[in-house]
Amino acid sequence: MVPPPPVITTPTFPSQPGQPDQPPPPYSCLTPFDNPTACIPTDASGTPIDVPATARSAALSLHIPEPAIQIGPDPARNKWNMIPIGFPLWIWTTEPKSLHATTTQQGITITMTATQGPTTITFGDGTTITCHTMTPRAPIITPPPPSPDCGHTYQDKADYTITATTTWTIHWDALGFTGSIPITRTASTPLHVGELSSVLVQGP
């Protein structure tokens, strides 16, 4: 059976939020047979606006932060500015875990929600892990335990680069259309891993 053609009507649209003194542009409402709740407006020339493309463009312009990498224990808190070989290292990030925004483009109101997914950590020594949760380390823990969900222990002294790549999903909603866009954000931080040696000092 051939599907029925789209129905074109001319609805009345209220003024857009934040633009009370500007009348709405002329719209035609294109209702697809498979999505009767969707209303596709036209631009000033009368050409139907590609709502999904407009929403995707808005979603990609949403500012998503890079991972704010934290290392525990903090190597900056010791005079050598390093992590000893064999010491359990904890990794976590402190950026927001979700973001919400609303924008209006070409008269279309677009709602966006960005949700953080797993973070992949590379430690520079050939080790890569994917962390679905990341527990912050308390400043002082005795004896030092390994991280319960996102950590590593270096076995060789060297200067390493820790890289974190976080996957985000941006969900958008506009005029009855919805969609999702996966994106990634990456950040790196240097880390010096050294060896501590005990020295016996003869008393007087």
PDB file of C-alpha atoms in Angstrom:
ATOM      1  CA  MET A   1       0.000   0.000   0.000  1.00  0.00           C
ATOM      2  CA  VAL A   2       1.312   3.430  -0.945  1.00  0.00           C
ATOM      3  CA  PRO A   3       1.536   5.633   2.188  1.00  0.00           C
ATOM      4  CA  PRO A   4      -0.589   8.773   2.192  1.00  0.00           C
ATOM      5  CA  PRO A   5       1.180  12.014   1.317  1.00  0.00           C
ATOM      6  CA  PRO A   6       2.202  14.421   4.070  1.00  0.00           C
ATOM      7  CA  VAL A   7      -0.457  16.807   5.272  1.00  0.00           C
ATOM      8  CA  ILE A   8       0.409  20.502   5.154  1.00  0.00           C
ATOM      9  CA  THR A   9      -1.405  22.848   7.473  1.00  0.00           C
ATOM     10  CA  THR A  10      -0.767  26.394   8.644  1.00  0.00           C
ATOM     11  CA  PRO A  11      -0.745  26.491  12.444  1.00  0.00           C
ATOM     12  CA  THR A  12      -0.509  29.543  14.667  1.00  0.00           C
ATOM     13  CA  PHE A  13       2.768  29.687  16.576  1.00  0.00           C
ATOM     14  CA  PRO A  14       3.317  31.806  19.709  1.00  0.00           C
ATOM     15  CA  SER A  15       6.231  34.182  19.929  1.00  0.00           C
ATOM     16  CA  GLN A  16       9.498  32.459  20.700  1.00  0.00           C
ATOM     17  CA  PRO A  17      10.831  32.639  24.282  1.00  0.00           C
ATOM     18  CA  GLY A  18      13.228  35.544  24.707  1.00  0.00           C
ATOM     19  CA  GLN A  19      11.889  37.296  21.579  1.00  0.00           C
ATOM     20  CA  PRO A  20       8.613  38.896  22.767  1.00  0.00           C
ATOM     21  CA  ASP A  21       8.872  41.837  20.356  1.00  0.00           C
ATOM     22  CA  GLN A  22       9.539  39.748  17.248  1.00  0.00           C
ATOM     23  CA  PRO A  23       6.588  38.145  15.471  1.00  0.00           C
ATOM     24  CA  PRO A  24       7.056  34.495  14.546  1.00  0.00           C
ATOM     25  CA  PRO A  25       8.086  33.810  10.950  1.00  0.00           C
ATOM     26  CA  PRO A  26       5.546  32.330   8.538  1.00  0.00           C
ATOM     27  CA  TYR A  27       5.320  28.599   9.045  1.00  0.00           C
ATOM     28  CA  SER A  28       3.935  25.691   7.121  1.00  0.00           C
ATOM     29  CA  CYS A  29       3.413  22.579   9.177  1.00  0.00           C
ATOM     30  CA  LEU A  30       4.454  19.410   7.374  1.00  0.00           C
ATOM     31  CA  THR A  31       3.072  16.310   9.118  1.00  0.00           C
ATOM     32  CA  PRO A  32       4.695  13.039   7.941  1.00  0.00           C
ATOM     33  CA  PHE A  33       2.383  10.039   7.776  1.00  0.00           C
ATOM     34  CA  ASP A  34       4.666   8.059  10.102  1.00  0.00           C
ATOM     35  CA  ASN A  35       5.027  10.823  12.697  1.00  0.00           C
ATOM     36  CA  PRO A  36       1.721  12.657  13.058  1.00  0.00           C
ATOM     37  CA  THR A  37       2.924  14.666  16.061  1.00  0.00           C
ATOM     38  CA  ALA A  38       5.857  16.216  14.193  1.00  0.00           C
ATOM     39  CA  CYS A  39       5.506  19.713  12.798  1.00  0.00           C
ATOM     40  CA  ILE A  40       8.175  20.756  10.303  1.00  0.00           C
ATOM     41  CA  PRO A  41       8.275  24.553   9.909  1.00  0.00           C
ATOM     42  CA  THR A  42       9.524  26.409   6.868  1.00  0.00           C
ATOM     43  CA  ASP A  43      12.144  29.116   6.648  1.00  0.00           C
ATOM     44  CA  ALA A  44      11.470  32.609   5.344  1.00  0.00           C
ATOM     45  CA  SER A  45      11.637  31.416   1.736  1.00  0.00           C
ATOM     46  CA  GLY A  46       8.995  28.742   2.339  1.00  0.00           C
ATOM     47  CA  THR A  47      11.455  25.838   2.234  1.00  0.00           C
ATOM     48  CA  PRO A  48      10.867  23.188   4.933  1.00  0.00           C
ATOM     49  CA  ILE A  49      13.572  23.236   7.600  1.00  0.00           C
ATOM     50  CA  ASP A  50      15.513  20.026   8.203  1.00  0.00           C
ATOM     51  CA  VAL A  51      14.725  19.795  11.912  1.00  0.00           C
ATOM     52  CA  PRO A  52      17.023  16.828  12.723  1.00  0.00           C
ATOM     53  CA  ALA A  53      19.964  18.480  10.942  1.00  0.00           C
ATOM     54  CA  THR A  54      19.325  21.755  12.758  1.00  0.00           C
ATOM     55  CA  ALA A  55      19.096  19.949  16.099  1.00  0.00           C
ATOM     56  CA  ARG A  56      22.251  17.937  15.466  1.00  0.00           C
ATOM     57  CA  SER A  57      24.141  21.117  14.603  1.00  0.00           C
ATOM     58  CA  ALA A  58      22.977  22.710  17.843  1.00  0.00           C
ATOM     59  CA  ALA A  59      23.940  19.615  19.837  1.00  0.00           C
ATOM     60  CA  LEU A  60      27.447  19.573  18.384  1.00  0.00           C
ATOM     61  CA  SER A  61      27.921  23.198  19.449  1.00  0.00           C
ATOM     62  CA  LEU A  62      27.200  22.320  23.088  1.00  0.00           C
ATOM     63  CA  HIS A  63      30.306  22.822  25.208  1.00  0.00           C
ATOM     64  CA  ILE A  64      31.395  19.482  26.647  1.00  0.00           C
ATOM     65  CA  PRO A  65      34.324  19.693  29.094  1.00  0.00           C
ATOM     66  CA  GLU A  66      37.502  17.678  28.820  1.00  0.00           C
ATOM     67  CA  PRO A  67      38.220  15.164  31.598  1.00  0.00           C
ATOM     68  CA  ALA A  68      39.620  16.921  34.685  1.00  0.00           C
ATOM     69  CA  ILE A  69      42.119  14.220  35.667  1.00  0.00           C
ATOM     70  CA  GLN A  70      42.860  13.750  39.352  1.00  0.00           C
ATOM     71  CA  ILE A  71      45.593  11.471  40.723  1.00  0.00           C
ATOM     72  CA  GLY A  72      45.637  10.034  44.211  1.00  0.00           C
ATOM     73  CA  PRO A  73      47.821  10.285  46.096  1.00  0.00           C
ATOM     74  CA  ASP A  74      48.694  13.685  44.665  1.00  0.00           C
ATOM     75  CA  PRO A  75      52.369  13.599  43.638  1.00  0.00           C
ATOM     76  CA  ALA A  76      52.585  17.366  44.174  1.00  0.00           C
ATOM     77  CA  ARG A  77      52.225  16.797  47.909  1.00  0.00           C
ATOM     78  CA  ASN A  78      55.655  15.196  48.313  1.00  0.00           C
ATOM     79  CA  LYS A  79      59.012  16.895  47.818  1.00  0.00           C
ATOM     80  CA  TRP A  80      59.968  14.548  44.969  1.00  0.00           C
ATOM     81  CA  ASN A  81      56.775  15.337  43.015  1.00  0.00           C
ATOM     82  CA  MET A  82      56.387  11.693  42.066  1.00  0.00           C
ATOM     83  CA  ILE A  83      54.616   8.394  42.691  1.00  0.00           C
ATOM     84  CA  PRO A  84      56.799   5.524  43.984  1.00  0.00           C
ATOM     85  CA  ILE A  85      57.073   2.255  42.086  1.00  0.00           C
ATOM     86  CA  GLY A  86      54.567  -0.280  43.372  1.00  0.00           C
ATOM     87  CA  PHE A  87      52.307   2.324  44.995  1.00  0.00           C
ATOM     88  CA  PRO A  88      48.560   1.896  44.204  1.00  0.00           C
ATOM     89  CA  LEU A  89      47.390   4.817  42.096  1.00  0.00           C
ATOM     90  CA  TRP A  90      43.790   6.077  41.989  1.00  0.00           C
ATOM     91  CA  ILE A  91      42.384   7.974  38.992  1.00  0.00           C
ATOM     92  CA  TRP A  92      39.173   9.989  38.794  1.00  0.00           C
ATOM     93  CA  THR A  93      37.795  13.088  37.075  1.00  0.00           C
ATOM     94  CA  THR A  94      35.871  16.034  38.508  1.00  0.00           C
ATOM     95  CA  GLU A  95      33.966  17.566  35.578  1.00  0.00           C
ATOM     96  CA  PRO A  96      30.121  17.530  35.665  1.00  0.00           C
ATOM     97  CA  LYS A  97      28.578  14.168  34.825  1.00  0.00           C
ATOM     98  CA  SER A  98      25.598  15.642  32.933  1.00  0.00           C
ATOM     99  CA  LEU A  99      24.722  18.911  31.193  1.00  0.00           C
ATOM    100  CA  HIS A 100      21.389  20.421  30.139  1.00  0.00           C
ATOM    101  CA  ALA A 101      20.732  23.236  27.663  1.00  0.00           C
ATOM    102  CA  THR A 102      17.954  24.728  25.546  1.00  0.00           C
ATOM    103  CA  THR A 103      18.463  26.855  22.453  1.00  0.00           C
ATOM    104  CA  THR A 104      16.366  28.295  19.633  1.00  0.00           C
ATOM    105  CA  GLN A 105      17.553  28.104  16.032  1.00  0.00           C
ATOM    106  CA  GLN A 106      15.461  29.188  13.035  1.00  0.00           C
ATOM    107  CA  GLY A 107      12.514  29.491  15.407  1.00  0.00           C
ATOM    108  CA  ILE A 108      12.892  25.880  16.570  1.00  0.00           C
ATOM    109  CA  THR A 109      13.300  25.191  20.277  1.00  0.00           C
ATOM    110  CA  ILE A 110      15.887  22.469  20.846  1.00  0.00           C
ATOM    111  CA  THR A 111      16.380  20.745  24.190  1.00  0.00           C
ATOM    112  CA  MET A 112      19.671  18.958  24.809  1.00  0.00           C
ATOM    113  CA  THR A 113      20.942  16.677  27.569  1.00  0.00           C
ATOM    114  CA  ALA A 114      24.539  15.452  27.595  1.00  0.00           C
ATOM    115  CA  THR A 115      25.313  12.395  29.729  1.00  0.00           C
ATOM    116  CA  GLN A 116      28.795  11.184  30.562  1.00  0.00           C
ATOM    117  CA  GLY A 117      29.654   7.564  29.826  1.00  0.00           C
ATOM    118  CA  PRO A 118      32.753   5.462  30.583  1.00  0.00           C
ATOM    119  CA  THR A 119      36.276   6.849  30.602  1.00  0.00           C
ATOM    120  CA  THR A 120      39.208   5.016  29.043  1.00  0.00           C
ATOM    121  CA  ILE A 121      42.553   5.568  30.756  1.00  0.00           C
ATOM    122  CA  THR A 122      45.932   4.867  29.179  1.00  0.00           C
ATOM    123  CA  PHE A 123      48.856   4.966  31.600  1.00  0.00           C
ATOM    124  CA  GLY A 124      51.755   5.191  29.171  1.00  0.00           C
ATOM    125  CA  ASP A 125      53.277   1.851  30.132  1.00  0.00           C
ATOM    126  CA  GLY A 126      51.132  -0.278  27.837  1.00  0.00           C
ATOM    127  CA  THR A 127      48.211  -0.488  30.277  1.00  0.00           C
ATOM    128  CA  THR A 128      44.727   0.680  29.227  1.00  0.00           C
ATOM    129  CA  ILE A 129      41.571   0.338  31.312  1.00  0.00           C
ATOM    130  CA  THR A 130      37.962   1.482  30.911  1.00  0.00           C
ATOM    131  CA  CYS A 131      36.369   2.916  34.045  1.00  0.00           C
ATOM    132  CA  HIS A 132      32.585   3.002  34.364  1.00  0.00           C
ATOM    133  CA  THR A 133      32.873   4.502  37.849  1.00  0.00           C
ATOM    134  CA  MET A 134      35.747   6.413  39.431  1.00  0.00           C
ATOM    135  CA  THR A 135      36.086   6.708  43.192  1.00  0.00           C
ATOM    136  CA  PRO A 136      38.038   9.706  44.587  1.00  0.00           C
ATOM    137  CA  ARG A 137      40.838   8.794  46.964  1.00  0.00           C
ATOM    138  CA  ALA A 138      40.857  10.141  50.510  1.00  0.00           C
ATOM    139  CA  PRO A 139      43.960  12.257  51.292  1.00  0.00           C
ATOM    140  CA  ILE A 140      45.279   9.774  53.872  1.00  0.00           C
ATOM    141  CA  ILE A 141      44.616   6.022  53.785  1.00  0.00           C
ATOM    142  CA  THR A 142      46.757   3.610  55.801  1.00  0.00           C
ATOM    143  CA  PRO A 143      47.763   1.122  54.558  1.00  0.00           C
ATOM    144  CA  PRO A 144      47.395   2.379  50.954  1.00  0.00           C
ATOM    145  CA  PRO A 145      44.795   0.185  49.190  1.00  0.00           C
ATOM    146  CA  PRO A 146      44.241  -0.136  45.432  1.00  0.00           C
ATOM    147  CA  SER A 147      41.396   1.793  43.847  1.00  0.00           C
ATOM    148  CA  PRO A 148      38.125  -0.174  43.875  1.00  0.00           C
ATOM    149  CA  ASP A 149      37.264   0.770  40.292  1.00  0.00           C
ATOM    150  CA  CYS A 150      39.856   2.903  38.439  1.00  0.00           C
ATOM    151  CA  GLY A 151      43.505   2.587  39.323  1.00  0.00           C
ATOM    152  CA  HIS A 152      46.924   1.269  38.405  1.00  0.00           C
ATOM    153  CA  THR A 153      50.287   0.327  39.902  1.00  0.00           C
ATOM    154  CA  TYR A 154      53.469   1.184  38.002  1.00  0.00           C
ATOM    155  CA  GLN A 155      56.306  -1.346  38.044  1.00  0.00           C
ATOM    156  CA  ASP A 156      59.055   0.727  36.416  1.00  0.00           C
ATOM    157  CA  LYS A 157      60.379   4.195  37.081  1.00  0.00           C
ATOM    158  CA  ALA A 158      59.974   6.627  34.196  1.00  0.00           C
ATOM    159  CA  ASP A 159      58.138   9.744  33.078  1.00  0.00           C
ATOM    160  CA  TYR A 160      54.674   8.749  31.893  1.00  0.00           C
ATOM    161  CA  THR A 161      51.679  10.475  30.350  1.00  0.00           C
ATOM    162  CA  ILE A 162      48.232   9.537  31.625  1.00  0.00           C
ATOM    163  CA  THR A 163      45.497  10.084  29.028  1.00  0.00           C
ATOM    164  CA  ALA A 164      41.770  10.016  29.771  1.00  0.00           C
ATOM    165  CA  THR A 165      39.157   9.767  27.002  1.00  0.00           C
ATOM    166  CA  THR A 166      35.548  10.148  28.101  1.00  0.00           C
ATOM    167  CA  THR A 167      32.553   9.175  25.959  1.00  0.00           C
ATOM    168  CA  TRP A 168      29.502  11.431  26.110  1.00  0.00           C
ATOM    169  CA  THR A 169      26.052  11.040  24.576  1.00  0.00           C
ATOM    170  CA  ILE A 170      24.055  14.144  23.676  1.00  0.00           C
ATOM    171  CA  HIS A 171      20.305  13.535  23.463  1.00  0.00           C
ATOM    172  CA  TRP A 172      18.292  16.184  21.636  1.00  0.00           C
ATOM    173  CA  ASP A 173      14.574  16.855  21.222  1.00  0.00           C
ATOM    174  CA  ALA A 174      12.962  19.273  18.757  1.00  0.00           C
ATOM    175  CA  LEU A 175       9.357  19.454  17.465  1.00  0.00           C
ATOM    176  CA  GLY A 176       8.713  15.787  18.200  1.00  0.00           C
ATOM    177  CA  PHE A 177      11.977  14.605  16.665  1.00  0.00           C
ATOM    178  CA  THR A 178      14.608  13.029  18.923  1.00  0.00           C
ATOM    179  CA  GLY A 179      18.104  11.744  18.432  1.00  0.00           C
ATOM    180  CA  SER A 180      21.467  11.038  20.046  1.00  0.00           C
ATOM    181  CA  ILE A 181      25.027  11.975  19.148  1.00  0.00           C
ATOM    182  CA  PRO A 182      28.074  10.251  20.689  1.00  0.00           C
ATOM    183  CA  ILE A 183      31.195  12.376  21.170  1.00  0.00           C
ATOM    184  CA  THR A 184      34.481  12.017  23.045  1.00  0.00           C
ATOM    185  CA  ARG A 185      36.668  14.379  25.028  1.00  0.00           C
ATOM    186  CA  THR A 186      40.338  13.726  25.834  1.00  0.00           C
ATOM    187  CA  ALA A 187      42.870  15.182  28.248  1.00  0.00           C
ATOM    188  CA  SER A 188      46.363  14.199  29.407  1.00  0.00           C
ATOM    189  CA  THR A 189      48.628  14.837  32.393  1.00  0.00           C
ATOM    190  CA  PRO A 190      52.300  13.956  33.030  1.00  0.00           C
ATOM    191  CA  LEU A 191      53.389  11.714  35.896  1.00  0.00           C
ATOM    192  CA  HIS A 192      56.842  10.946  37.241  1.00  0.00           C
ATOM    193  CA  VAL A 193      57.269   7.484  38.777  1.00  0.00           C
ATOM    194  CA  GLY A 194      60.405   7.001  40.828  1.00  0.00           C
ATOM    195  CA  GLU A 195      62.043   4.657  43.267  1.00  0.00           C
ATOM    196  CA  LEU A 196      62.400   5.323  46.962  1.00  0.00           C
ATOM    197  CA  SER A 197      65.433   3.894  48.734  1.00  0.00           C
ATOM    198  CA  SER A 198      65.991   3.656  52.460  1.00  0.00           C
ATOM    199  CA  VAL A 199      69.267   4.902  53.826  1.00  0.00           C
ATOM    200  CA  LEU A 200      70.731   3.655  57.110  1.00  0.00           C
ATOM    201  CA  VAL A 201      72.430   6.399  59.069  1.00  0.00           C
ATOM    202  CA  GLN A 202      74.884   5.400  61.753  1.00  0.00           C
ATOM    203  CA  GLY A 203      74.130   6.951  65.061  1.00  0.00           C
ATOM    204  CA  PRO A 204      76.622   8.735  67.299  1.00  0.00           C
TER     205      PRO A 204
END
